[in-house]
Amino acid sequence: MQPAILDEAAFARLANAAWGLSQRYWRLVVIAMLLLLHVAVFRGVADPWARGLLLAHLGLLLLWQPFLRAEQRVSPTQGFALSLVAMLVMLYLSWWVLALWVVVIAGLVGGKVYQHDTPWQRRCYLVVLAYLLALLAIAVLPEIAPRREIDAEIRAAAEYTLPLAFVLIALFPAEAERVESAQMIDFFYSVFLMLLLMVVILGSFTWMTLTGGGYLHALTATVLMTGAAILLIALSWNPRGGGGLGVFFARYLFSIGLPVERWLQLLAELSQIEARPSHFLEEAVGALCTLPSVAGVAWHAGERRGERGARTPQAVEFVNDELALTIYSRYRLGPALQWHLRLLGQLLGEFYVAKLREEKLREASYLQAVHETGARTTHDIKNLLQSLNVLCSLAGEETREPAQLSALLRRQLPAVAQRLAQTLERLQRPVAADEGDIDAAAWWDSLARQYQGEKVVFAPAPAPGAARLPRALFESVADNLLRNALAKRTADAGIEVRAALQASPQVRFRVCDSGAAVPEGLAGDLLQAPVHSERGLGIGLYQAARQADAAGFQLVLESNREGEVCFTLEGKIQGSTPADTMRP
């Protein structure tokens, strides 16, 4: 067994080497192939040497052919076809068989003419095509025409003149065939060219039979009429004004007789009205089963499985990270229908993945709303706890008169209770909502009473009716800014805290303290992201800045230097009236 294996391997290497040489010297292969065909044609089908020359011509054709590579094994079907052609050449060689063979070679060469980017290769194949057409018209067709009317002088001149094409091919600049170009051939163009040649041949013989004219006259008339018909078809296929037969043909190819447009429209409508991915997938698959060529669909998405319709041996599968889809066709799958069904599966898969992402975005948005609401609520509760601690410390002072303490508690406790109720209500519905507006003067008086015992210097209140402020925003920002400023007093009791409200020409709320400046490394991230805090959560100013942006305001660090640290909340309020500007 081992020598046989070695012989087979050596034969494979020899075949690869022969194919490599044929690709490197492809012009010589083409010249030799055409030369053998030329000699066999002019010797005639009755000459025994012509049959041997045609067999050698067939071998060279196998080296040049654009269908199989040398490293590929010949299948039994291909071997049977080659053997059949060889037997036909040896046993039943005739001028009709020779004419058909030249037409086939001309179709193969014509299919390769426009598949080359290199100009000299394209010119070489154009010369080969011109030679084959001349050989067919001068040497082959007159032998099978109703009347043989080619003079012996013309035939003899063609026998010695046509080989000049081989010399011309040999003189062209050498350009090696690309590896991938060996299998490049326009199948439809080749078939079209072969059919066109058959029309010219049979049309010429029909013209000669019906009119009794000569061969050259019939051939010329048939070629002119065929050319005129092709020109007319080309003009109607793609006219200058647009439209034409090409548009209808392309529409037919892309629709393939299927009502895909209705399914795509249903898919788009489902993506708008159906929010749940599982229900969307079931509805889309049900609509897909209504297409004429679809017998059934099976899918597997996560832990969900389903199947609609019936299973058939003709199946097309589509798989991505989220969906495995199998479409069963009613008909035998050709390349166009297989590509079509695969495209439908890919569209459904992309829509399903989009619905899953949409669902994840909704969940992420809800969780983000819960997180932001919880963070804001936690900060508000911390501020309320600080307010209660201040009231408790004031109540514990023995020097304060009972009447003054009672009045302070009557003013502060209802406000604390109201803010706590609002905080708990916000926690129950974690969605941004408008909590109403309040008059700027009334809010300013309420804020001043709230921080009455904490030594905060408040500027005079603006005139009543000057503007209306978004209550939730200004209460949250004021608590954050004032509590942060008052927290500096734990290290330095001499720090002064000032607050001012400007109501015209735009609303501007300002809180300043005379403490230390914010560190350089912290100032850039203070209002842009959560920061580290030793006394709090580090998210109060970040949440306040985001809340201000959502309401159309801007919270900025206006001044940051030793003894002068100021935060400002500013923005425009529709319907505000002029009022005096208040400064601390």
mmCIF file of N, CA and C in Angstrom, residues 195-241:
data_model
loop_
_atom_site.group_PDB
_atom_site.id
_atom_site.type_symbol
_atom_site.label_atom_id
_atom_site.label_comp_id
_atom_site.label_asym_id
_atom_site.label_seq_id
_atom_site.Cartn_x
_atom_site.Cartn_y
_atom_site.Cartn_z
ATOM 1 N N LEU A 195 -25.103 31.464 -26.977
ATOM 2 C CA LEU A 195 -26.435 31.504 -27.591
ATOM 3 C C LEU A 195 -26.476 32.476 -28.760
ATOM 4 N N LEU A 196 -25.772 33.588 -28.622
ATOM 5 C CA LEU A 196 -25.733 34.568 -29.701
ATOM 6 C C LEU A 196 -25.057 33.982 -30.940
ATOM 7 N N LEU A 197 -23.974 33.247 -30.739
ATOM 8 C CA LEU A 197 -23.309 32.613 -31.879
ATOM 9 C C LEU A 197 -24.201 31.562 -32.514
ATOM 10 N N MET A 198 -24.924 30.808 -31.698
ATOM 11 C CA MET A 198 -25.838 29.812 -32.271
ATOM 12 C C MET A 198 -26.954 30.490 -33.074
ATOM 13 N N VAL A 199 -27.431 31.623 -32.600
ATOM 14 C CA VAL A 199 -28.452 32.363 -33.341
ATOM 15 C C VAL A 199 -27.902 32.830 -34.680
ATOM 16 N N VAL A 200 -26.662 33.319 -34.689
ATOM 17 C CA VAL A 200 -26.057 33.774 -35.940
ATOM 18 C C VAL A 200 -25.876 32.601 -36.910
ATOM 19 N N ILE A 201 -25.407 31.456 -36.384
ATOM 20 C CA ILE A 201 -25.182 30.299 -37.257
ATOM 21 C C ILE A 201 -26.494 29.801 -37.855
ATOM 22 N N LEU A 202 -27.451 29.516 -36.989
ATOM 23 C CA LEU A 202 -28.723 28.985 -37.486
ATOM 24 C C LEU A 202 -29.485 30.022 -38.305
ATOM 25 N N GLY A 203 -29.366 31.302 -37.924
ATOM 26 C CA GLY A 203 -30.024 32.352 -38.706
ATOM 27 C C GLY A 203 -29.442 32.468 -40.094
ATOM 28 N N SER A 204 -28.113 32.313 -40.222
ATOM 29 C CA SER A 204 -27.481 32.378 -41.550
ATOM 30 C C SER A 204 -27.945 31.231 -42.430
ATOM 31 N N PHE A 205 -27.993 30.013 -41.857
ATOM 32 C CA PHE A 205 -28.443 28.867 -42.653
ATOM 33 C C PHE A 205 -29.917 29.010 -43.040
ATOM 34 N N THR A 206 -30.720 29.555 -42.133
ATOM 35 C CA THR A 206 -32.136 29.773 -42.456
ATOM 36 C C THR A 206 -32.277 30.802 -43.563
ATOM 37 N N TRP A 207 -31.482 31.867 -43.515
ATOM 38 C CA TRP A 207 -31.529 32.903 -44.559
ATOM 39 C C TRP A 207 -31.144 32.311 -45.921
ATOM 40 N N MET A 208 -30.104 31.481 -45.925
ATOM 41 C CA MET A 208 -29.687 30.860 -47.179
ATOM 42 C C MET A 208 -30.780 29.949 -47.744
ATOM 43 N N THR A 209 -31.463 29.217 -46.848
ATOM 44 C CA THR A 209 -32.495 28.285 -47.310
ATOM 45 C C THR A 209 -33.713 29.019 -47.844
ATOM 46 N N LEU A 210 -34.131 30.094 -47.165
ATOM 47 C CA LEU A 210 -35.355 30.799 -47.544
ATOM 48 C C LEU A 210 -35.141 31.705 -48.745
ATOM 49 N N THR A 211 -34.016 32.369 -48.814
ATOM 50 C CA THR A 211 -33.798 33.344 -49.880
ATOM 51 C C THR A 211 -32.968 32.793 -51.023
ATOM 52 N N GLY A 212 -32.278 31.696 -50.781
ATOM 53 C CA GLY A 212 -31.415 31.158 -51.821
ATOM 54 C C GLY A 212 -30.173 31.975 -52.046
ATOM 55 N N GLY A 213 -29.818 32.853 -51.134
ATOM 56 C CA GLY A 213 -28.639 33.686 -51.262
ATOM 57 C C GLY A 213 -27.366 32.935 -50.922
ATOM 58 N N GLY A 214 -26.244 33.638 -51.075
ATOM 59 C CA GLY A 214 -24.955 33.045 -50.789
ATOM 60 C C GLY A 214 -24.640 33.047 -49.304
ATOM 61 N N TYR A 215 -23.558 32.335 -48.959
ATOM 62 C CA TYR A 215 -23.171 32.175 -47.553
ATOM 63 C C TYR A 215 -22.730 33.497 -46.949
ATOM 64 N N LEU A 216 -21.840 34.198 -47.611
ATOM 65 C CA LEU A 216 -21.331 35.456 -47.064
ATOM 66 C C LEU A 216 -22.440 36.491 -46.936
ATOM 67 N N HIS A 217 -23.330 36.548 -47.932
ATOM 68 C CA HIS A 217 -24.444 37.485 -47.874
ATOM 69 C C HIS A 217 -25.365 37.153 -46.709
ATOM 70 N N ALA A 218 -25.678 35.886 -46.509
ATOM 71 C CA ALA A 218 -26.558 35.470 -45.414
ATOM 72 C C ALA A 218 -25.913 35.729 -44.057
ATOM 73 N N LEU A 219 -24.602 35.428 -43.960
ATOM 74 C CA LEU A 219 -23.905 35.661 -42.692
ATOM 75 C C LEU A 219 -23.866 37.145 -42.354
ATOM 76 N N THR A 220 -23.586 37.974 -43.358
ATOM 77 C CA THR A 220 -23.532 39.429 -43.112
ATOM 78 C C THR A 220 -24.895 39.969 -42.704
ATOM 79 N N ALA A 221 -25.965 39.551 -43.398
ATOM 80 C CA ALA A 221 -27.307 40.032 -43.062
ATOM 81 C C ALA A 221 -27.723 39.582 -41.667
ATOM 82 N N THR A 222 -27.412 38.352 -41.315
ATOM 83 C CA THR A 222 -27.784 37.846 -39.984
ATOM 84 C C THR A 222 -27.038 38.592 -38.885
ATOM 85 N N VAL A 223 -25.757 38.844 -39.107
ATOM 86 C CA VAL A 223 -24.977 39.585 -38.095
ATOM 87 C C VAL A 223 -25.530 40.993 -37.931
ATOM 88 N N LEU A 224 -25.867 41.670 -39.013
ATOM 89 C CA LEU A 224 -26.406 43.033 -38.909
ATOM 90 C C LEU A 224 -27.760 43.051 -38.210
ATOM 91 N N MET A 225 -28.633 42.112 -38.554
ATOM 92 C CA MET A 225 -29.945 42.077 -37.893
ATOM 93 C C MET A 225 -29.814 41.725 -36.411
ATOM 94 N N THR A 226 -28.933 40.810 -36.103
ATOM 95 C CA THR A 226 -28.725 40.451 -34.693
ATOM 96 C C THR A 226 -28.160 41.634 -33.912
ATOM 97 N N GLY A 227 -27.195 42.337 -34.518
ATOM 98 C CA GLY A 227 -26.648 43.532 -33.855
ATOM 99 C C GLY A 227 -27.693 44.597 -33.638
ATOM 100 N N ALA A 228 -28.572 44.814 -34.634
ATOM 101 C CA ALA A 228 -29.639 45.811 -34.472
ATOM 102 C C ALA A 228 -30.600 45.411 -33.358
ATOM 103 N N ALA A 229 -30.916 44.112 -33.271
ATOM 104 C CA ALA A 229 -31.815 43.652 -32.204
ATOM 105 C C ALA A 229 -31.184 43.852 -30.833
ATOM 106 N N ILE A 230 -29.884 43.554 -30.703
ATOM 107 C CA ILE A 230 -29.194 43.744 -29.421
ATOM 108 C C ILE A 230 -29.134 45.224 -29.052
ATOM 109 N N LEU A 231 -28.891 46.086 -30.054
ATOM 110 C CA LEU A 231 -28.873 47.530 -29.790
ATOM 111 C C LEU A 231 -30.235 48.012 -29.310
ATOM 112 N N LEU A 232 -31.308 47.526 -29.931
ATOM 113 C CA LEU A 232 -32.650 47.917 -29.512
ATOM 114 C C LEU A 232 -32.945 47.446 -28.090
ATOM 115 N N ILE A 233 -32.537 46.221 -27.771
ATOM 116 C CA ILE A 233 -32.742 45.711 -26.407
ATOM 117 C C ILE A 233 -31.944 46.532 -25.398
ATOM 118 N N ALA A 234 -30.694 46.902 -25.763
ATOM 119 C CA ALA A 234 -29.869 47.700 -24.847
ATOM 120 C C ALA A 234 -30.488 49.059 -24.575
ATOM 121 N N LEU A 235 -31.034 49.687 -25.631
ATOM 122 C CA LEU A 235 -31.667 50.998 -25.437
ATOM 123 C C LEU A 235 -32.920 50.899 -24.577
ATOM 124 N N SER A 236 -33.706 49.856 -24.763
ATOM 125 C CA SER A 236 -34.906 49.692 -23.938
ATOM 126 C C SER A 236 -34.578 49.185 -22.539
ATOM 127 N N TRP A 237 -33.423 48.577 -22.375
ATOM 128 C CA TRP A 237 -33.027 48.079 -21.057
ATOM 129 C C TRP A 237 -32.639 49.221 -20.121
ATOM 130 N N ASN A 238 -31.895 50.177 -20.648
ATOM 131 C CA ASN A 238 -31.435 51.284 -19.816
ATOM 132 C C ASN A 238 -31.474 52.570 -20.627
ATOM 133 N N PRO A 239 -32.669 53.130 -20.856
ATOM 134 C CA PRO A 239 -32.770 54.366 -21.643
ATOM 135 C C PRO A 239 -32.215 55.558 -20.879
ATOM 136 N N ARG A 240 -31.948 56.603 -21.611
ATOM 137 C CA ARG A 240 -31.391 57.814 -20.985
ATOM 138 C C ARG A 240 -32.337 58.440 -19.972
ATOM 139 N N GLY A 241 -33.635 58.352 -20.220
ATOM 140 C CA GLY A 241 -34.605 58.973 -19.317
ATOM 141 C C GLY A 241 -34.851 58.199 -18.041
#
